CSV table of C-alpha atoms in Angstrom, one decimal:
chain,number,residue,atom,x,y,z
Z,866,UNK,CA,-47.9,15.1,3.4
Z,867,UNK,CA,-45.7,13.0,5.7
Z,868,UNK,CA,-48.8,11.3,7.0
Z,869,UNK,CA,-49.1,9.7,3.5
Z,870,UNK,CA,-45.6,8.0,3.7
Z,871,UNK,CA,-47.1,4.8,5.2
Z,872,UNK,CA,-43.8,3.7,6.2
Z,873,UNK,CA,-42.5,3.6,2.7
Z,874,UNK,CA,-39.1,5.0,1.5
Z,875,UNK,CA,-39.4,8.2,-0.6
Z,876,UNK,CA,-36.9,10.0,-2.7
Z,877,UNK,CA,-37.6,13.3,-4.3
Z,878,UNK,CA,-35.1,14.8,-6.8
Z,879,UNK,CA,-35.4,17.8,-9.0
Z,880,UNK,CA,-34.3,21.3,-9.9
Z,881,UNK,CA,-36.2,23.2,-7.1
Z,882,UNK,CA,-35.2,26.5,-8.6
Z,883,UNK,CA,-34.4,27.9,-5.1
Z,884,UNK,CA,-31.5,27.5,-2.6
Z,885,UNK,CA,-31.9,26.4,0.9
Z,886,UNK,CA,-30.0,29.3,2.2
Z,887,UNK,CA,-27.9,32.4,1.0
Z,888,UNK,CA,-24.8,30.4,1.9
Z,889,UNK,CA,-25.5,28.1,-1.1
Z,890,UNK,CA,-25.0,30.9,-3.5
Z,891,UNK,CA,-22.1,32.7,-5.0
Z,892,UNK,CA,-22.7,35.9,-6.9
Z,893,UNK,CA,-26.0,37.7,-7.4
Z,894,UNK,CA,-28.2,38.3,-4.4
Z,895,UNK,CA,-27.3,36.2,-1.3
Z,896,UNK,CA,-30.2,37.5,1.0
Z,897,UNK,CA,-32.7,35.1,2.5
Z,898,UNK,CA,-35.7,35.4,0.2
Z,899,UNK,CA,-39.3,34.5,1.0
Z,900,UNK,CA,-39.0,31.6,-1.5
Z,901,UNK,CA,-36.2,30.1,0.6
Z,902,UNK,CA,-38.3,30.3,3.8
Z,903,UNK,CA,-41.2,28.7,1.9
Z,904,UNK,CA,-38.9,26.0,0.6
Z,905,UNK,CA,-37.5,25.3,4.2
Z,906,UNK,CA,-41.1,25.2,5.7
Z,907,UNK,CA,-42.1,22.7,3.0
Z,908,UNK,CA,-39.2,20.4,3.7
Z,909,UNK,CA,-39.8,20.5,7.4
Z,910,UNK,CA,-43.5,19.8,7.0
Z,911,UNK,CA,-42.8,17.0,4.7
Z,912,UNK,CA,-40.0,15.5,7.0
Z,913,UNK,CA,-37.5,15.5,3.9
Z,914,UNK,CA,-33.8,16.1,4.1
Z,915,UNK,CA,-30.9,16.1,1.7
Z,916,UNK,CA,-29.4,12.7,1.0
Z,917,UNK,CA,-25.7,12.5,1.7
Z,918,UNK,CA,-24.0,14.0,-1.4
Z,919,UNK,CA,-20.5,14.5,-2.7
Z,920,UNK,CA,-19.1,16.2,-5.8
Z,921,UNK,CA,-20.3,19.7,-6.8
Z,922,UNK,CA,-22.0,21.9,-4.2
Z,923,UNK,CA,-23.2,24.5,-6.7
Z,924,UNK,CA,-25.2,22.5,-9.1
Z,925,UNK,CA,-26.2,25.5,-11.4
Z,926,UNK,CA,-24.2,28.1,-13.1
Z,927,UNK,CA,-25.3,30.9,-15.5
Z,928,UNK,CA,-21.9,30.3,-17.3
Z,929,UNK,CA,-21.3,34.0,-17.7
Z,930,UNK,CA,-17.8,35.4,-17.5
Z,931,UNK,CA,-19.2,38.7,-16.5
Z,932,UNK,CA,-21.7,38.4,-13.6
Z,933,UNK,CA,-21.2,34.8,-12.9
Z,934,UNK,CA,-23.8,33.2,-10.5
Z,935,UNK,CA,-23.5,29.8,-9.0
Z,936,UNK,CA,-26.2,28.2,-6.8
Z,937,UNK,CA,-27.3,24.9,-5.4
Z,938,UNK,CA,-30.6,24.4,-7.1
Z,939,UNK,CA,-30.7,20.7,-7.6
Z,940,UNK,CA,-31.3,18.4,-4.6
Z,941,UNK,CA,-32.0,14.8,-3.7
Z,942,UNK,CA,-34.4,14.6,-0.8
Z,943,UNK,CA,-35.3,11.5,1.1
Z,944,UNK,CA,-37.4,10.6,4.2
Z,945,UNK,CA,-36.4,8.7,7.2
Z,946,UNK,CA,-37.8,5.4,5.9
Z,947,UNK,CA,-35.4,5.7,2.9
Z,948,UNK,CA,-32.4,6.2,5.1
Z,949,UNK,CA,-33.4,3.1,7.2
Z,950,UNK,CA,-33.8,0.8,4.1
Z,951,UNK,CA,-30.8,2.4,2.1
Z,952,UNK,CA,-28.4,3.4,4.8
Z,953,UNK,CA,-25.5,3.4,2.5
Z,954,UNK,CA,-27.1,5.4,-0.3
Z,955,UNK,CA,-25.7,8.6,-1.6
Z,956,UNK,CA,-25.9,11.1,-4.6
Z,957,UNK,CA,-23.0,12.3,-6.5
Z,958,UNK,CA,-23.2,15.6,-8.4
Z,959,UNK,CA,-21.1,15.4,-11.4
Z,960,UNK,CA,-19.4,18.1,-13.5
Z,961,UNK,CA,-21.9,19.9,-15.7
Z,962,UNK,CA,-19.9,19.6,-18.9
Z,963,UNK,CA,-21.8,21.7,-21.5
Z,964,UNK,CA,-25.1,22.0,-19.5
Z,965,UNK,CA,-25.8,24.7,-16.9
Z,966,UNK,CA,-26.9,22.0,-14.4
Z,967,UNK,CA,-24.9,19.2,-12.8
Z,968,UNK,CA,-26.1,15.7,-13.6
Z,969,UNK,CA,-26.7,13.5,-10.5
Z,970,UNK,CA,-26.2,9.9,-9.9
Z,971,UNK,CA,-27.9,8.2,-6.9
Z,972,UNK,CA,-26.2,5.1,-5.6
Z,973,UNK,CA,-28.1,2.8,-3.3
Z,974,UNK,CA,-25.1,1.2,-1.8
Z,975,UNK,CA,-26.2,-2.3,-2.8
Z,976,UNK,CA,-23.8,-4.9,-4.1
Z,977,UNK,CA,-24.7,-5.9,-7.6
Z,978,UNK,CA,-23.6,-8.6,-10.0
Z,979,UNK,CA,-20.9,-7.8,-12.5
Z,980,UNK,CA,-22.2,-7.8,-16.1
Z,981,UNK,CA,-20.2,-8.7,-19.1
Z,982,UNK,CA,-19.9,-5.9,-21.6
Z,983,UNK,CA,-21.7,-6.7,-24.8
Z,984,UNK,CA,-19.6,-7.0,-28.0
Z,985,UNK,CA,-20.1,-4.2,-30.4
Z,986,UNK,CA,-18.7,-3.3,-33.8
Z,987,UNK,CA,-18.3,0.3,-34.5
Z,988,UNK,CA,-19.3,1.4,-38.1
Z,989,UNK,CA,-16.0,3.1,-38.8
Z,990,UNK,CA,-14.2,-0.2,-38.4
Z,991,UNK,CA,-15.7,-1.3,-41.7
Z,992,UNK,CA,-13.9,1.6,-43.5
Z,993,UNK,CA,-10.5,0.4,-42.3
Z,994,UNK,CA,-8.4,-1.2,-45.0
Z,995,UNK,CA,-7.6,-4.2,-42.8
Z,996,UNK,CA,-11.2,-5.0,-41.9
Z,997,UNK,CA,-12.3,-7.2,-44.8
Z,998,UNK,CA,-8.9,-9.1,-45.1
Z,999,UNK,CA,-9.1,-9.9,-41.3
Z,1000,UNK,CA,-12.7,-11.2,-41.6
Z,1001,UNK,CA,-11.8,-13.3,-44.6
Z,1002,UNK,CA,-8.7,-14.7,-43.0
Z,1003,UNK,CA,-10.7,-15.7,-39.8
Z,1004,UNK,CA,-13.5,-17.3,-41.8
Z,1005,UNK,CA,-11.1,-19.4,-44.0
Z,1006,UNK,CA,-9.4,-20.9,-40.9
Z,1007,UNK,CA,-10.0,-24.7,-40.6
Z,1008,UNK,CA,-12.2,-25.7,-37.8
Z,1009,UNK,CA,-13.2,-29.4,-37.1
Z,1010,UNK,CA,-16.5,-30.4,-35.7
Z,1011,UNK,CA,-20.3,-29.9,-36.3
Z,1012,UNK,CA,-21.5,-27.0,-38.5
Z,1013,UNK,CA,-22.9,-25.3,-35.4
Z,1014,UNK,CA,-19.5,-25.7,-33.5
Z,1015,UNK,CA,-17.6,-24.4,-36.6
Z,1016,UNK,CA,-19.9,-21.3,-36.8
Z,1017,UNK,CA,-19.6,-20.5,-33.1
Z,1018,UNK,CA,-15.8,-21.0,-33.1
Z,1019,UNK,CA,-15.2,-18.8,-36.1
Z,1020,UNK,CA,-17.5,-16.1,-34.5
Z,1021,UNK,CA,-15.4,-16.2,-31.3
Z,1022,UNK,CA,-12.2,-16.0,-33.2
Z,1023,UNK,CA,-13.5,-13.0,-35.2
Z,1024,UNK,CA,-14.6,-11.3,-32.1
Z,1025,UNK,CA,-11.1,-11.5,-30.5
Z,1026,UNK,CA,-9.5,-10.2,-33.9
Z,1027,UNK,CA,-11.9,-7.3,-34.1
Z,1028,UNK,CA,-11.4,-6.4,-30.5
Z,1029,UNK,CA,-7.7,-6.2,-31.2
Z,1030,UNK,CA,-8.2,-4.1,-34.3
Z,1031,UNK,CA,-10.5,-1.7,-32.4
Z,1032,UNK,CA,-7.9,-1.3,-29.5
Z,1033,UNK,CA,-5.2,-0.5,-32.0
Z,1034,UNK,CA,-7.1,2.0,-34.0
Z,1035,UNK,CA,-9.2,3.6,-31.3
Z,1036,UNK,CA,-6.8,3.4,-28.4
Z,1037,UNK,CA,-5.0,6.7,-28.8
Z,1038,UNK,CA,-8.4,8.4,-29.6
Z,1039,UNK,CA,-9.9,7.1,-26.3
Z,1040,UNK,CA,-6.9,8.2,-24.2
Z,1041,UNK,CA,-7.1,11.7,-25.7
Z,1042,UNK,CA,-10.9,11.8,-25.0
Z,1043,UNK,CA,-10.4,10.7,-21.4
Z,1044,UNK,CA,-7.7,13.1,-20.9
Z,1045,UNK,CA,-9.7,16.0,-22.4
Z,1046,UNK,CA,-12.7,15.1,-20.3
Z,1047,UNK,CA,-10.5,14.9,-17.1
Z,1048,UNK,CA,-9.0,18.4,-17.9
Z,1049,UNK,CA,-12.6,19.8,-18.3
Z,1050,UNK,CA,-13.7,18.2,-15.1
Z,1051,UNK,CA,-10.8,19.7,-13.2
Z,1052,UNK,CA,-11.5,23.2,-14.6
Z,1053,UNK,CA,-15.1,22.9,-13.6
Z,1054,UNK,CA,-14.4,21.7,-10.1
Z,1055,UNK,CA,-12.2,24.9,-9.7
Z,1056,UNK,CA,-15.2,26.9,-11.1
Z,1057,UNK,CA,-17.5,25.3,-8.6
Z,1058,UNK,CA,-15.2,26.6,-5.8
Z,1059,UNK,CA,-14.2,29.9,-7.5
Z,1060,UNK,CA,-16.8,30.8,-10.1
Z,1061,UNK,CA,-15.8,34.4,-10.3
Z,1062,UNK,CA,-12.2,33.7,-11.5
Z,1063,UNK,CA,-12.5,34.7,-15.1
Z,1064,UNK,CA,-9.2,32.9,-16.2
Z,1065,UNK,CA,-10.7,29.6,-15.3
Z,1066,UNK,CA,-13.8,30.4,-17.3
Z,1067,UNK,CA,-11.7,31.2,-20.4
Z,1068,UNK,CA,-9.7,28.1,-19.8
Z,1069,UNK,CA,-12.8,26.0,-19.9
Z,1070,UNK,CA,-14.0,27.5,-23.1
Z,1071,UNK,CA,-10.7,26.6,-24.8
Z,1072,UNK,CA,-10.9,22.9,-24.1
């Protein structure tokens, strides 16, 4: 297989349904199975290796409070040509949240351009009592210039007002959402290290 690389960078990411070794599992059977040996032989013959990763080691969990099993089943594999071209690349395995697998994010390590966030109006804002009066007030403000300039100016002013309204009404909800997500992530990080601790599993379910 490696003869077909042709000097091209390759990346292979998937749930391989098998661990590299027994040391990548907690709970259940930790013996070296024939599937592990076949997997290692495949990686060696393909000249593929793990991309540098951070975050969760055990990327899959059966999420059982009784007989909990955690394993590293998800991998991001690259060849040497990839490492040469993207030497600063890495993969981050994020908290699984409600899934039994951890999502992964591959970063190439390239500097990109910062994009402006698009302006969006959430549907629930239109149900707020202040919404229509604010829109009418902005639209009735006097603006001098051409019709096109007047339209653009009023839209810009309305955008600022609605952003303020959104921050005032949603700010607390956003903070609570972020705090709850952080608490869940902390709990799942502990579960990744100590998946057999039942009290942590119960704490996660209560969030």
